[in-house]
Amino acid sequence: MCLFCKIVAGEIPSTKVYEDETILAFRDIAPMAPTHILVIPKTHIPSVDGITAENSAVVAHIFETIPAIAAQEGLTGGYRVVSNCGDDAGQTVHHLHFHILGGKKLNVEMA
Ligand code: AMP
Ligand code: ZN
């Protein structure tokens, strides 16, 4: 089982900020901004590269939920949503996740 599947299963602790039947959001263990949350599907999808017509409903649900999570976190000044896909992007956990970063003026570099 991958690290994030273990978090979903409760085998590794996490600081949850949102959970429902299909997705989970928790605080990043090494925050890169004052607010740094990871949103994941409970099902194992390896990365953005693994999104298909069959599993994309959960991705839509993640994006439908992100505004509520941002509001709950008080990110009224805006925020960034990032997903690293594969080696060149520096993906370290191979379970699809979307970073929500905010709480300060973020750096503008995209690459
Ligand atoms: P990425 O580099 O895009 O694959 O992002 C993986 C993220 O998972 C990193 O920002 C890590 O800090 C974070 N991370 C790794 N282990 C944990 C954990 N046990 N709990 C919360 N976040 C974690
Ligand atoms: Zn997994």
PDB file of C-alpha atoms and ligand atoms in Angstrom:
ATOM      1  CA  MET A   1       0.000   0.000   0.000  1.00  0.00           C
ATOM      2  CA  CYS A   2       1.364   3.464  -0.837  1.00  0.00           C
ATOM      3  CA  LEU A   3       1.943   6.179   1.782  1.00  0.00           C
ATOM      4  CA  PHE A   4      -1.258   8.067   1.017  1.00  0.00           C
ATOM      5  CA  CYS A   5      -3.324   4.852   0.822  1.00  0.00           C
ATOM      6  CA  LYS A   6      -1.989   4.166   4.347  1.00  0.00           C
ATOM      7  CA  ILE A   7      -3.133   7.637   5.421  1.00  0.00           C
ATOM      8  CA  VAL A   8      -6.587   6.910   3.934  1.00  0.00           C
ATOM      9  CA  ALA A   9      -6.635   3.600   5.825  1.00  0.00           C
ATOM     10  CA  GLY A  10      -5.641   5.333   9.067  1.00  0.00           C
ATOM     11  CA  GLU A  11      -2.399   3.338   9.317  1.00  0.00           C
ATOM     12  CA  ILE A  12      -0.361   6.558   9.201  1.00  0.00           C
ATOM     13  CA  PRO A  13      -1.679   9.593  11.100  1.00  0.00           C
ATOM     14  CA  SER A  14      -2.553  12.845   9.381  1.00  0.00           C
ATOM     15  CA  THR A  15      -4.047  16.183  10.304  1.00  0.00           C
ATOM     16  CA  LYS A  16      -7.317  16.036   8.404  1.00  0.00           C
ATOM     17  CA  VAL A  17      -9.020  19.212   7.290  1.00  0.00           C
ATOM     18  CA  TYR A  18     -11.763  17.653   5.137  1.00  0.00           C
ATOM     19  CA  GLU A  19     -13.042  14.137   4.492  1.00  0.00           C
ATOM     20  CA  ASP A  20     -15.973  12.547   2.740  1.00  0.00           C
ATOM     21  CA  GLU A  21     -16.684   9.180   1.113  1.00  0.00           C
ATOM     22  CA  THR A  22     -14.330   9.624  -1.820  1.00  0.00           C
ATOM     23  CA  ILE A  23     -11.690  12.251  -0.957  1.00  0.00           C
ATOM     24  CA  LEU A  24      -9.463  13.338   1.907  1.00  0.00           C
ATOM     25  CA  ALA A  25      -7.621  16.594   2.630  1.00  0.00           C
ATOM     26  CA  PHE A  26      -4.857  16.853   5.218  1.00  0.00           C
ATOM     27  CA  ARG A  27      -1.991  19.156   6.144  1.00  0.00           C
ATOM     28  CA  ASP A  28       1.343  18.664   4.376  1.00  0.00           C
ATOM     29  CA  ILE A  29       3.962  17.392   6.826  1.00  0.00           C
ATOM     30  CA  ALA A  30       6.575  19.832   5.418  1.00  0.00           C
ATOM     31  CA  PRO A  31       4.591  22.992   4.654  1.00  0.00           C
ATOM     32  CA  MET A  32       5.969  25.320   1.976  1.00  0.00           C
ATOM     33  CA  ALA A  33       3.465  28.095   2.792  1.00  0.00           C
ATOM     34  CA  PRO A  34       1.502  29.126   5.915  1.00  0.00           C
ATOM     35  CA  THR A  35      -1.361  26.994   4.579  1.00  0.00           C
ATOM     36  CA  HIS A  36      -0.292  23.831   2.741  1.00  0.00           C
ATOM     37  CA  ILE A  37      -2.916  21.152   2.303  1.00  0.00           C
ATOM     38  CA  LEU A  38      -2.956  18.010   0.175  1.00  0.00           C
ATOM     39  CA  VAL A  39      -6.227  16.830  -1.366  1.00  0.00           C
ATOM     40  CA  ILE A  40      -6.335  13.214  -2.530  1.00  0.00           C
ATOM     41  CA  PRO A  41      -8.804  10.691  -3.902  1.00  0.00           C
ATOM     42  CA  LYS A  42      -9.301   7.775  -1.514  1.00  0.00           C
ATOM     43  CA  THR A  43      -8.813   5.432  -4.457  1.00  0.00           C
ATOM     44  CA  HIS A  44      -5.253   4.946  -5.674  1.00  0.00           C
ATOM     45  CA  ILE A  45      -4.566   6.891  -8.866  1.00  0.00           C
ATOM     46  CA  PRO A  46      -0.769   7.205  -9.387  1.00  0.00           C
ATOM     47  CA  SER A  47      -0.686  10.744 -10.816  1.00  0.00           C
ATOM     48  CA  VAL A  48      -2.402  13.162 -13.210  1.00  0.00           C
ATOM     49  CA  ASP A  49      -1.165  10.777 -15.915  1.00  0.00           C
ATOM     50  CA  GLY A  50      -3.500   8.131 -14.500  1.00  0.00           C
ATOM     51  CA  ILE A  51      -6.684  10.202 -14.836  1.00  0.00           C
ATOM     52  CA  THR A  52      -9.156   8.598 -17.247  1.00  0.00           C
ATOM     53  CA  ALA A  53     -12.795   8.927 -18.277  1.00  0.00           C
ATOM     54  CA  GLU A  54     -13.506   6.089 -15.817  1.00  0.00           C
ATOM     55  CA  ASN A  55     -12.001   7.747 -12.723  1.00  0.00           C
ATOM     56  CA  SER A  56     -12.229  11.470 -13.426  1.00  0.00           C
ATOM     57  CA  ALA A  57     -15.430  12.011 -11.428  1.00  0.00           C
ATOM     58  CA  VAL A  58     -13.387  11.973  -8.224  1.00  0.00           C
ATOM     59  CA  VAL A  59     -11.054  14.588  -9.703  1.00  0.00           C
ATOM     60  CA  ALA A  60     -14.028  16.804 -10.510  1.00  0.00           C
ATOM     61  CA  HIS A  61     -15.220  16.287  -6.942  1.00  0.00           C
ATOM     62  CA  ILE A  62     -11.812  17.350  -5.611  1.00  0.00           C
ATOM     63  CA  PHE A  63     -12.009  20.579  -7.605  1.00  0.00           C
ATOM     64  CA  GLU A  64     -15.607  21.169  -6.527  1.00  0.00           C
ATOM     65  CA  THR A  65     -14.453  20.844  -2.908  1.00  0.00           C
ATOM     66  CA  ILE A  66     -11.248  22.909  -3.056  1.00  0.00           C
ATOM     67  CA  PRO A  67     -13.102  26.261  -2.804  1.00  0.00           C
ATOM     68  CA  ALA A  68     -14.825  25.127   0.393  1.00  0.00           C
ATOM     69  CA  ILE A  69     -11.513  23.971   1.877  1.00  0.00           C
ATOM     70  CA  ALA A  70      -9.902  27.289   0.919  1.00  0.00           C
ATOM     71  CA  ALA A  71     -12.776  29.198   2.518  1.00  0.00           C
ATOM     72  CA  GLN A  72     -12.555  27.059   5.660  1.00  0.00           C
ATOM     73  CA  GLU A  73      -8.837  27.895   5.842  1.00  0.00           C
ATOM     74  CA  GLY A  74      -9.516  31.605   5.407  1.00  0.00           C
ATOM     75  CA  LEU A  75      -7.606  31.895   2.138  1.00  0.00           C
ATOM     76  CA  THR A  76      -9.481  35.036   1.118  1.00  0.00           C
ATOM     77  CA  GLY A  77      -6.438  36.509  -0.614  1.00  0.00           C
ATOM     78  CA  GLY A  78      -6.194  33.597  -3.042  1.00  0.00           C
ATOM     79  CA  TYR A  79      -4.267  30.365  -3.262  1.00  0.00           C
ATOM     80  CA  ARG A  80      -2.475  28.055  -5.685  1.00  0.00           C
ATOM     81  CA  VAL A  81      -3.396  24.484  -6.653  1.00  0.00           C
ATOM     82  CA  VAL A  82      -0.479  22.337  -7.856  1.00  0.00           C
ATOM     83  CA  SER A  83      -0.046  18.724  -8.873  1.00  0.00           C
ATOM     84  CA  ASN A  84       3.413  17.353  -9.602  1.00  0.00           C
ATOM     85  CA  CYS A  85       3.284  14.555 -12.180  1.00  0.00           C
ATOM     86  CA  GLY A  86       6.306  12.326 -12.612  1.00  0.00           C
ATOM     87  CA  ASP A  87      10.053  12.670 -12.156  1.00  0.00           C
ATOM     88  CA  ASP A  88      10.606  15.925 -14.034  1.00  0.00           C
ATOM     89  CA  ALA A  89       8.018  17.633 -11.816  1.00  0.00           C
ATOM     90  CA  GLY A  90       9.560  16.146  -8.672  1.00  0.00           C
ATOM     91  CA  GLN A  91       6.628  13.947  -7.697  1.00  0.00           C
ATOM     92  CA  THR A  92       7.679  12.066  -4.558  1.00  0.00           C
ATOM     93  CA  VAL A  93       4.444  10.338  -3.537  1.00  0.00           C
ATOM     94  CA  HIS A  94       2.910   8.342  -6.369  1.00  0.00           C
ATOM     95  CA  HIS A  95      -0.718   8.742  -5.331  1.00  0.00           C
ATOM     96  CA  LEU A  96      -2.554  11.602  -7.064  1.00  0.00           C
ATOM     97  CA  HIS A  97      -2.627  14.710  -4.880  1.00  0.00           C
ATOM     98  CA  PHE A  98      -3.326  18.387  -5.294  1.00  0.00           C
ATOM     99  CA  HIS A  99      -1.394  20.847  -3.167  1.00  0.00           C
ATOM    100  CA  ILE A 100      -3.348  23.872  -1.914  1.00  0.00           C
ATOM    101  CA  LEU A 101      -0.848  26.611  -1.052  1.00  0.00           C
ATOM    102  CA  GLY A 102      -1.719  29.967   0.440  1.00  0.00           C
ATOM    103  CA  GLY A 103      -1.572  32.346   3.345  1.00  0.00           C
ATOM    104  CA  LYS A 104       1.152  34.540   1.837  1.00  0.00           C
ATOM    105  CA  LYS A 105       2.132  36.106  -1.495  1.00  0.00           C
ATOM    106  CA  LEU A 106       3.442  33.078  -3.348  1.00  0.00           C
ATOM    107  CA  ASN A 107       6.505  33.109  -5.597  1.00  0.00           C
ATOM    108  CA  VAL A 108       5.572  33.483  -9.252  1.00  0.00           C
ATOM    109  CA  GLU A 109       8.068  31.001 -10.733  1.00  0.00           C
ATOM    110  CA  MET A 110       6.237  28.208 -12.534  1.00  0.00           C
ATOM    111  CA  ALA A 111       9.311  26.201 -13.548  1.00  0.00           C
TER     112      ALA A 111
HETATM  113  P1  AMP B   1       4.973  15.723  -4.226  1.00  0.00           P
HETATM  114  O1  AMP B   1       6.415  16.084  -4.036  1.00  0.00           O
HETATM  115  O2  AMP B   1       4.202  16.651  -5.131  1.00  0.00           O
HETATM  116  O3  AMP B   1       4.801  14.271  -4.604  1.00  0.00           O
HETATM  117  O4  AMP B   1       4.288  15.969  -2.837  1.00  0.00           O
HETATM  118  C1  AMP B   1       4.322  15.048  -1.792  1.00  0.00           C
HETATM  119  C2  AMP B   1       4.054  15.830  -0.556  1.00  0.00           C
HETATM  120  O5  AMP B   1       3.694  14.921   0.472  1.00  0.00           O
HETATM  121  C3  AMP B   1       5.250  16.635  -0.031  1.00  0.00           C
HETATM  122  O6  AMP B   1       4.914  18.015   0.007  1.00  0.00           O
HETATM  123  C4  AMP B   1       5.499  16.050   1.355  1.00  0.00           C
HETATM  124  O7  AMP B   1       5.883  17.024   2.302  1.00  0.00           O
HETATM  125  C5  AMP B   1       4.153  15.450   1.684  1.00  0.00           C
HETATM  126  N1  AMP B   1       4.159  14.355   2.636  1.00  0.00           N
HETATM  127  C6  AMP B   1       4.985  13.280   2.650  1.00  0.00           C
HETATM  128  N2  AMP B   1       4.678  12.460   3.673  1.00  0.00           N
HETATM  129  C7  AMP B   1       3.618  13.023   4.308  1.00  0.00           C
HETATM  130  C8  AMP B   1       2.841  12.658   5.440  1.00  0.00           C
HETATM  131  N3  AMP B   1       3.078  11.525   6.145  1.00  0.00           N
HETATM  132  N4  AMP B   1       1.848  13.479   5.838  1.00  0.00           N
HETATM  133  C9  AMP B   1       1.598  14.621   5.156  1.00  0.00           C
HETATM  134  N5  AMP B   1       2.285  15.015   4.075  1.00  0.00           N
HETATM  135  C10 AMP B   1       3.294  14.224   3.655  1.00  0.00           C
HETATM  136 ZN    ZN B   2      -2.142   5.129  -2.913  1.00  0.00          ZN
END
